[in-house]
């Protein structure tokens, strides 16, 4: 597989590849490979980088943990926790629930303002007189009616986590998810600022690899932060810093029937399809994500969009895409297989990466096809 990964990196002009493949509940392939034409040192195993929307898995687990101990219900009105009124102005009598946010069915949409800078408050994004408010966030659909991928919904979920737990979002994730799994990483760059192992993300611009994220970062002080006031502070929609090996610890726990994070009942509930889209609403650009569990994307052979032409198993997980990062975190519980495929930089225009038979990228189709045919289907 080493030569395949090297060829994949060169063919598609990728910056770094960080890969873990699991078969029968064991890591059978582990590889990091850096493009020889980059201008910084090759990736090291303890490097951490921003994993984009794979981060949303941590938010979903946190909400389910709080539900398990009776601190909230997924059917609760989010207004009970966020400190202000928030409904779709086109459907003012319909509440938005926590579950709507977790399944991207809230009927709300991202606008040009996705982050609220500290020390300002998230209320300025979601309320009518707010500095960053836009009525573009309201779709014509009712809550629960259709899937619209909504990053800002995870800012609201972070606010709910803080309100209920009385812990800052990054500290909750560390105490109740990262530490129990002995995982390195954080949503708070200041936690790992001194480690010198934060790897930037890259795009090639004018034939030069150019850092897009985590380059020239500085330590921040949040001692005066008031809980529940700025859900975007640690970018819960995409700001976790991790790597494939650290994420494999989470994957093993999620595939087991003895999870240290959640009960089997909670995990089973997360893995159910809670929203199925039959391709009616084509205005949503996130066509790759159409079978929605609780925070998870669920892919099987009946899926409208899948990174394999044919599959006889179900994959559960999440993708990540931002600042040149392309990530896939997917596992097959029945066969105890999985893979984590992270790319830390893109050297071509995104249009050149489009897949040949799916909404996934060409190098993702090629990688998963290789794993399916040469690893999971073989007796190794």
Short mmCIF file of C-alpha atoms in Angstrom, two decimals:
data_model
loop_
_atom_site.label_atom_id
_atom_site.label_comp_id
_atom_site.label_asym_id
_atom_site.label_seq_id
_atom_site.Cartn_x
_atom_site.Cartn_y
_atom_site.Cartn_z
CA UNK A 1 0.00 0.00 0.00
CA UNK A 2 2.95 2.35 0.54
CA UNK A 3 3.56 2.76 -3.18
CA UNK A 4 -0.13 3.31 -3.83
CA UNK A 5 -0.22 6.16 -1.29
CA UNK A 6 2.90 7.77 -2.72
CA UNK A 7 1.47 7.57 -6.23
CA UNK A 8 -1.86 8.98 -5.01
CA UNK A 9 -0.09 11.93 -3.37
CA UNK A 10 1.95 12.73 -6.47
CA UNK A 11 -0.88 12.18 -8.95
CA UNK A 12 -3.23 14.56 -7.14
CA UNK A 13 -0.57 16.96 -5.82
CA UNK A 14 -1.48 16.59 -2.15
CA UNK A 15 0.58 18.11 0.67
CA UNK A 16 0.52 15.32 3.30
CA UNK A 17 -1.40 12.08 3.65
CA UNK A 18 -2.13 10.68 7.12
CA UNK A 19 -3.80 7.27 6.94
CA UNK A 20 -4.99 4.54 9.30
CA UNK A 21 -6.76 1.39 8.06
CA UNK A 22 -8.50 -0.95 10.50
CA UNK A 23 -9.51 -4.53 9.73
CA UNK A 24 -11.11 -6.95 12.19
CA UNK A 25 -10.65 -4.41 14.99
CA UNK A 26 -6.90 -4.05 14.40
CA UNK A 27 -4.77 -1.44 12.68
CA UNK A 28 -3.39 -3.19 9.60
CA UNK A 29 -2.02 -0.15 7.76
CA UNK A 30 -0.59 3.06 9.13
CA UNK A 31 1.15 5.59 6.94
CA UNK A 32 2.14 9.23 6.82
CA UNK A 33 3.54 10.57 3.59
CA UNK A 34 4.58 14.11 2.71
CA UNK A 35 4.91 15.44 -0.80
CA UNK A 36 8.68 15.75 -1.51
CA UNK A 37 8.07 19.17 -3.08
CA UNK A 38 6.80 20.88 0.07
CA UNK A 39 8.88 23.55 1.79
CA UNK A 40 8.43 22.46 5.41
CA UNK A 41 9.53 19.32 7.24
CA UNK A 42 7.72 16.07 6.56
CA UNK A 43 4.79 15.19 8.79
CA UNK A 44 5.61 13.49 12.10
CA UNK A 45 3.39 11.12 14.06
CA UNK A 46 2.83 13.62 16.87
CA UNK A 47 1.84 16.47 14.55
CA UNK A 48 -1.68 17.78 15.14
CA UNK A 49 -3.78 19.62 12.57
CA UNK A 50 -7.27 21.03 12.17
CA UNK A 51 -9.64 18.22 11.16
CA UNK A 52 -12.55 20.37 9.93
CA UNK A 53 -16.04 18.86 10.20
CA UNK A 54 -14.84 15.54 11.61
CA UNK A 55 -14.84 17.71 14.75
CA UNK A 56 -18.64 17.57 14.79
CA UNK A 57 -18.47 13.97 16.06
CA UNK A 58 -17.10 15.24 19.37
CA UNK A 59 -19.99 17.68 19.72
CA UNK A 60 -22.53 14.95 19.06
CA UNK A 61 -20.96 12.65 21.65
CA UNK A 62 -20.97 15.45 24.24
CA UNK A 63 -24.67 16.14 23.70
CA UNK A 64 -25.49 12.43 23.98
CA UNK A 65 -23.49 12.16 27.21
CA UNK A 66 -25.51 15.00 28.72
CA UNK A 67 -28.73 13.37 27.52
CA UNK A 68 -27.73 10.08 29.16
CA UNK A 69 -27.45 11.71 32.58
CA UNK A 70 -30.75 13.54 32.18
CA UNK A 71 -29.37 17.05 31.73
CA UNK A 72 -31.23 17.54 28.46
CA UNK A 73 -33.39 15.81 25.87
CA UNK A 74 -32.75 15.82 22.14
CA UNK A 75 -36.36 16.90 21.66
CA UNK A 76 -35.90 20.00 23.81
CA UNK A 77 -36.44 23.46 22.37
CA UNK A 78 -32.99 25.03 21.97
CA UNK A 79 -34.43 28.29 23.36
CA UNK A 80 -34.44 26.60 26.78
CA UNK A 81 -30.64 26.76 26.83
CA UNK A 82 -29.28 29.53 24.61
CA UNK A 83 -30.70 32.57 26.39
CA UNK A 84 -32.60 34.12 23.48
CA UNK A 85 -35.43 33.33 21.08
CA UNK A 86 -34.49 31.59 17.82
CA UNK A 87 -37.03 30.34 15.31
CA UNK A 88 -37.31 30.36 11.54
CA UNK A 89 -39.14 33.63 10.81
CA UNK A 90 -41.06 31.84 8.05
CA UNK A 91 -42.39 29.32 10.59
CA UNK A 92 -42.54 31.17 13.93
CA UNK A 93 -44.77 28.59 15.61
CA UNK A 94 -42.35 25.71 15.04
CA UNK A 95 -39.61 25.18 17.60
CA UNK A 96 -36.07 24.14 16.68
CA UNK A 97 -34.85 21.20 18.74
CA UNK A 98 -31.41 19.94 19.68
CA UNK A 99 -32.02 16.96 17.42
CA UNK A 100 -32.72 19.27 14.48
CA UNK A 101 -29.24 20.78 14.91
CA UNK A 102 -27.58 17.36 15.20
CA UNK A 103 -29.24 16.11 12.01
CA UNK A 104 -28.92 19.36 10.00
CA UNK A 105 -32.69 19.65 9.72
CA UNK A 106 -33.17 22.91 11.64
CA UNK A 107 -34.31 24.82 8.50
CA UNK A 108 -31.58 27.40 9.20
CA UNK A 109 -28.75 28.15 6.77
CA UNK A 110 -25.20 29.48 7.05
CA UNK A 111 -24.63 33.07 5.96
CA UNK A 112 -21.47 35.02 5.19
CA UNK A 113 -20.89 35.48 8.93
CA UNK A 114 -20.14 32.13 10.53
CA UNK A 115 -17.92 33.12 13.45
CA UNK A 116 -18.47 35.76 16.11
CA UNK A 117 -15.15 37.17 17.33
CA UNK A 118 -14.36 37.03 21.04
CA UNK A 119 -15.39 38.80 23.29
CA UNK A 120 -18.59 39.48 21.32
CA UNK A 121 -21.63 37.25 21.85
CA UNK A 122 -23.25 34.68 19.56
CA UNK A 123 -26.56 36.44 20.08
CA UNK A 124 -25.28 39.04 17.59
CA UNK A 125 -25.43 36.37 14.87
CA UNK A 126 -28.85 34.94 15.66
CA UNK A 127 -31.04 37.85 16.83
CA UNK A 128 -32.64 40.57 14.74
CA UNK A 129 -30.70 43.56 16.04
CA UNK A 130 -27.41 41.68 16.10
CA UNK A 131 -24.30 42.97 14.37
CA UNK A 132 -23.92 39.81 12.25
CA UNK A 133 -27.60 38.95 11.79
CA UNK A 134 -28.93 38.16 8.32
CA UNK A 135 -32.38 36.99 7.29
CA UNK A 136 -30.64 34.85 4.68
CA UNK A 137 -30.32 32.24 7.42
CA UNK A 138 -34.03 31.38 7.19
CA UNK A 139 -35.02 28.82 4.57
CA UNK A 140 -38.60 28.35 3.39
CA UNK A 141 -38.73 24.86 4.92
CA UNK A 142 -40.06 23.98 8.35
CA UNK A 143 -37.75 22.55 11.03
CA UNK A 144 -37.42 18.81 10.43
CA UNK A 145 -38.65 19.02 6.84
CA UNK A 146 -35.37 18.78 4.93
CA UNK A 147 -31.61 18.49 5.25
CA UNK A 148 -29.59 21.71 5.05
CA UNK A 149 -26.01 21.38 6.27
CA UNK A 150 -25.65 24.01 8.98
CA UNK A 151 -22.26 24.75 10.54
CA UNK A 152 -23.55 27.52 12.81
CA UNK A 153 -25.87 25.02 14.44
CA UNK A 154 -22.82 23.58 16.16
CA UNK A 155 -22.09 26.97 17.72
CA UNK A 156 -25.53 26.69 19.31
CA UNK A 157 -24.78 23.14 20.46
CA UNK A 158 -21.54 24.32 22.08
CA UNK A 159 -23.52 26.98 23.94
CA UNK A 160 -25.95 24.30 25.13
CA UNK A 161 -23.07 22.10 26.32
CA UNK A 162 -21.64 25.01 28.31
CA UNK A 163 -25.00 26.00 29.79
CA UNK A 164 -25.84 22.47 30.91
CA UNK A 165 -22.39 21.27 32.06
CA UNK A 166 -21.12 24.60 33.43
CA UNK A 167 -17.81 23.88 31.74
CA UNK A 168 -16.21 25.74 28.87
CA UNK A 169 -16.71 23.78 25.64
CA UNK A 170 -13.05 22.89 25.08
CA UNK A 171 -12.67 21.84 28.72
CA UNK A 172 -15.75 19.61 28.56
CA UNK A 173 -14.43 17.83 25.47
CA UNK A 174 -11.06 17.29 27.13
CA UNK A 175 -12.46 16.01 30.43
CA UNK A 176 -15.19 13.73 29.12
CA UNK A 177 -13.98 12.58 25.70
CA UNK A 178 -10.25 13.11 25.13
CA UNK A 179 -8.93 12.17 28.57
CA UNK A 180 -10.98 8.94 28.95
CA UNK A 181 -9.51 7.77 25.61
CA UNK A 182 -5.99 9.11 26.33
CA UNK A 183 -6.29 11.21 23.18
CA UNK A 184 -3.98 14.09 22.43
CA UNK A 185 -5.43 17.18 20.80
CA UNK A 186 -7.81 20.01 21.59
CA UNK A 187 -10.34 22.49 20.25
CA UNK A 188 -8.24 25.14 22.01
CA UNK A 189 -5.00 25.83 20.14
CA UNK A 190 -3.61 27.47 23.28
CA UNK A 191 -3.69 24.06 24.99
CA UNK A 192 -1.15 22.71 22.49
CA UNK A 193 0.51 26.01 21.60
CA UNK A 194 3.83 25.11 23.26
CA UNK A 195 4.05 21.62 21.77
CA UNK A 196 5.43 22.89 18.43
CA UNK A 197 3.51 20.10 16.74
CA UNK A 198 0.60 22.03 15.23
CA UNK A 199 0.82 21.49 11.49
CA UNK A 200 -0.65 24.16 9.19
CA UNK A 201 -3.05 23.36 6.36
CA UNK A 202 -2.09 24.36 2.82
CA UNK A 203 -3.30 25.26 -0.63
CA UNK A 204 -1.04 25.74 -3.63
CA UNK A 205 -1.46 29.29 -4.89
CA UNK A 206 0.55 30.53 -7.88
CA UNK A 207 2.58 27.29 -7.76
CA UNK A 208 3.58 27.86 -4.14
CA UNK A 209 2.34 25.93 -1.10
CA UNK A 210 0.69 28.62 1.02
CA UNK A 211 -0.48 28.06 4.62
CA UNK A 212 -4.21 28.60 5.14
CA UNK A 213 -4.67 27.81 8.81
CA UNK A 214 -2.63 27.54 12.04
CA UNK A 215 0.35 29.42 10.67
CA UNK A 216 1.83 32.03 12.99
CA UNK A 217 -0.70 31.21 15.72
CA UNK A 218 -0.52 32.90 19.10
CA UNK A 219 -1.61 31.92 22.58
CA UNK A 220 -4.97 33.32 23.68
CA UNK A 221 -6.38 34.00 27.13
CA UNK A 222 -10.03 33.16 27.77
CA UNK A 223 -10.04 33.57 31.56
CA UNK A 224 -12.74 36.25 31.34
CA UNK A 225 -15.00 34.25 29.03
CA UNK A 226 -18.59 33.92 30.23
CA UNK A 227 -20.00 30.43 29.70
CA UNK A 228 -22.64 30.05 27.02
CA UNK A 229 -22.11 33.43 25.39
CA UNK A 230 -20.00 32.62 22.30
CA UNK A 231 -20.50 29.18 20.80
CA UNK A 232 -18.10 29.87 17.95
CA UNK A 233 -15.14 30.61 20.25
CA UNK A 234 -13.46 27.22 19.69
CA UNK A 235 -15.01 26.49 16.27
CA UNK A 236 -17.00 23.42 17.35
CA UNK A 237 -18.06 22.91 13.73
CA UNK A 238 -14.47 22.21 12.66
CA UNK A 239 -11.77 23.35 15.08
CA UNK A 240 -10.51 20.13 16.68
CA UNK A 241 -6.76 19.55 16.25
CA UNK A 242 -5.90 15.87 16.01
CA UNK A 243 -4.39 13.28 13.64
CA UNK A 244 -5.24 9.86 12.25
CA UNK A 245 -3.60 7.86 15.04
CA UNK A 246 -5.32 9.86 17.78
CA UNK A 247 -8.65 9.62 15.95
CA UNK A 248 -8.26 5.84 15.73
CA UNK A 249 -8.65 5.73 19.53
CA UNK A 250 -12.07 7.31 19.11
CA UNK A 251 -12.95 4.97 16.24
CA UNK A 252 -12.13 1.85 18.25
CA UNK A 253 -14.34 3.08 21.09
CA UNK A 254 -17.25 3.88 18.77
CA UNK A 255 -17.04 0.42 17.17
CA UNK A 256 -16.88 -1.47 20.46
CA UNK A 257 -19.75 -2.74 22.58
CA UNK A 258 -17.94 -1.54 25.70
CA UNK A 259 -17.55 2.16 24.91
CA UNK A 260 -16.16 4.29 27.73
CA UNK A 261 -17.95 7.32 26.31
CA UNK A 262 -21.56 6.25 25.76
CA UNK A 263 -23.95 3.38 26.40
CA UNK A 264 -24.66 0.91 23.62
CA UNK A 265 -28.21 2.26 23.50
CA UNK A 266 -26.98 5.79 22.86
CA UNK A 267 -24.54 4.67 20.18
CA UNK A 268 -27.21 2.57 18.46
CA UNK A 269 -29.47 5.62 18.43
CA UNK A 270 -26.74 7.78 16.89
CA UNK A 271 -26.13 5.18 14.17
CA UNK A 272 -29.78 5.01 13.09
CA UNK A 273 -30.89 6.97 10.02
CA UNK A 274 -32.92 9.85 11.45
CA UNK A 275 -33.28 11.71 8.19
CA UNK A 276 -33.35 10.21 4.71
CA UNK A 277 -33.18 12.51 1.68
CA UNK A 278 -34.44 11.22 -1.66
CA UNK A 279 -32.55 13.88 -3.63
CA UNK A 280 -35.51 16.24 -3.94
CA UNK A 281 -33.81 19.36 -2.64
CA UNK A 282 -30.91 19.92 -5.00
CA UNK A 283 -30.20 23.46 -3.85
CA UNK A 284 -28.21 22.08 -0.92
CA UNK A 285 -24.60 21.72 -2.04
CA UNK A 286 -23.82 19.01 0.52
CA UNK A 287 -25.18 16.21 -1.62
CA UNK A 288 -22.61 13.79 -0.20
CA UNK A 289 -24.38 13.78 3.17
CA UNK A 290 -27.91 12.48 2.69
CA UNK A 291 -28.51 9.73 5.26
CA UNK A 292 -28.22 11.53 8.57
CA UNK A 293 -27.77 9.80 11.90
CA UNK A 294 -27.21 11.79 15.06
CA UNK A 295 -24.26 13.83 13.74
CA UNK A 296 -23.09 10.92 11.57
CA UNK A 297 -23.26 10.39 7.82
CA UNK A 298 -24.45 6.87 7.05
CA UNK A 299 -23.48 5.29 3.73
CA UNK A 300 -24.70 1.99 2.29
CA UNK A 301 -25.31 0.55 -1.16
CA UNK A 302 -28.72 2.22 -1.33
CA UNK A 303 -27.20 5.66 -0.76
CA UNK A 304 -27.64 8.16 -3.56
CA UNK A 305 -24.02 9.16 -3.18
CA UNK A 306 -21.26 6.80 -2.08
CA UNK A 307 -17.47 6.71 -2.57
CA UNK A 308 -17.62 3.11 -3.83
CA UNK A 309 -19.48 1.91 -6.90
CA UNK A 310 -20.69 -1.16 -5.01
CA UNK A 311 -20.65 -1.91 -1.29
CA UNK A 312 -22.14 -4.71 0.78
CA UNK A 313 -21.64 -3.03 4.16
CA UNK A 314 -22.61 0.17 5.94
CA UNK A 315 -20.12 2.92 6.73
CA UNK A 316 -20.76 5.37 9.57
CA UNK A 317 -18.70 8.51 10.02
CA UNK A 318 -18.04 12.03 8.83
CA UNK A 319 -16.02 13.97 6.27
CA UNK A 320 -14.08 17.18 6.76
CA UNK A 321 -13.27 19.89 4.22
CA UNK A 322 -11.72 23.30 4.97
CA UNK A 323 -8.57 25.36 4.37
CA UNK A 324 -7.09 22.71 2.08
CA UNK A 325 -7.90 19.82 4.44
CA UNK A 326 -9.80 16.80 3.12
CA UNK A 327 -10.67 14.16 5.69
CA UNK A 328 -12.66 10.94 5.97
CA UNK A 329 -13.46 9.11 9.23
CA UNK A 330 -15.63 6.02 8.60
CA UNK A 331 -16.16 2.63 10.21
CA UNK A 332 -18.12 -0.57 9.61
CA UNK A 333 -19.38 -1.90 12.94
CA UNK A 334 -20.52 -5.29 11.66
CA UNK A 335 -17.13 -6.24 10.22
CA UNK A 336 -15.08 -4.12 12.64
CA UNK A 337 -13.35 -2.31 9.79
CA UNK A 338 -12.59 1.36 9.38
CA UNK A 339 -10.31 3.99 7.93
CA UNK A 340 -9.14 7.52 8.64
CA UNK A 341 -7.81 9.31 5.56
CA UNK A 342 -6.62 12.86 6.09
CA UNK A 343 -5.03 15.16 3.51
CA UNK A 344 -3.50 18.39 4.83
CA UNK A 345 -3.23 20.36 1.62
CA UNK A 346 -4.56 20.58 -1.94
CA UNK A 347 -2.30 21.48 -4.87
CA UNK A 348 -4.96 21.76 -7.56
CA UNK A 349 -8.19 23.61 -8.16
CA UNK A 350 -11.10 21.85 -6.45
CA UNK A 351 -12.79 21.26 -9.80
CA UNK A 352 -9.89 19.03 -10.82
CA UNK A 353 -10.53 16.78 -7.83
CA UNK A 354 -14.16 15.95 -8.59
CA UNK A 355 -14.91 12.24 -8.44
CA UNK A 356 -15.78 10.16 -11.47
CA UNK A 357 -18.99 8.60 -10.09
CA UNK A 358 -19.82 10.40 -6.83
CA UNK A 359 -19.75 13.74 -5.03
CA UNK A 360 -16.62 12.60 -3.22
CA UNK A 361 -13.20 13.63 -4.51
CA UNK A 362 -11.29 11.47 -6.97
CA UNK A 363 -8.49 10.62 -4.55
CA UNK A 364 -11.09 9.58 -1.96
CA UNK A 365 -12.81 7.28 -4.45
CA UNK A 366 -9.46 5.77 -5.41
CA UNK A 367 -8.30 5.29 -1.83
CA UNK A 368 -11.49 3.62 -0.60
CA UNK A 369 -11.66 1.41 -3.70
CA UNK A 370 -8.11 0.24 -2.94
CA UNK A 371 -8.94 -0.46 0.71
CA UNK A 372 -12.12 -2.31 -0.25
CA UNK A 373 -10.49 -4.50 -2.90
CA UNK A 374 -7.00 -5.04 -1.48
CA UNK A 375 -7.40 -4.97 2.30
CA UNK A 376 -10.92 -5.51 3.60
CA UNK A 377 -11.76 -8.22 1.06
CA UNK A 378 -8.45 -10.08 1.45
CA UNK A 379 -7.39 -12.57 4.09
CA UNK A 380 -4.53 -10.64 5.64
#
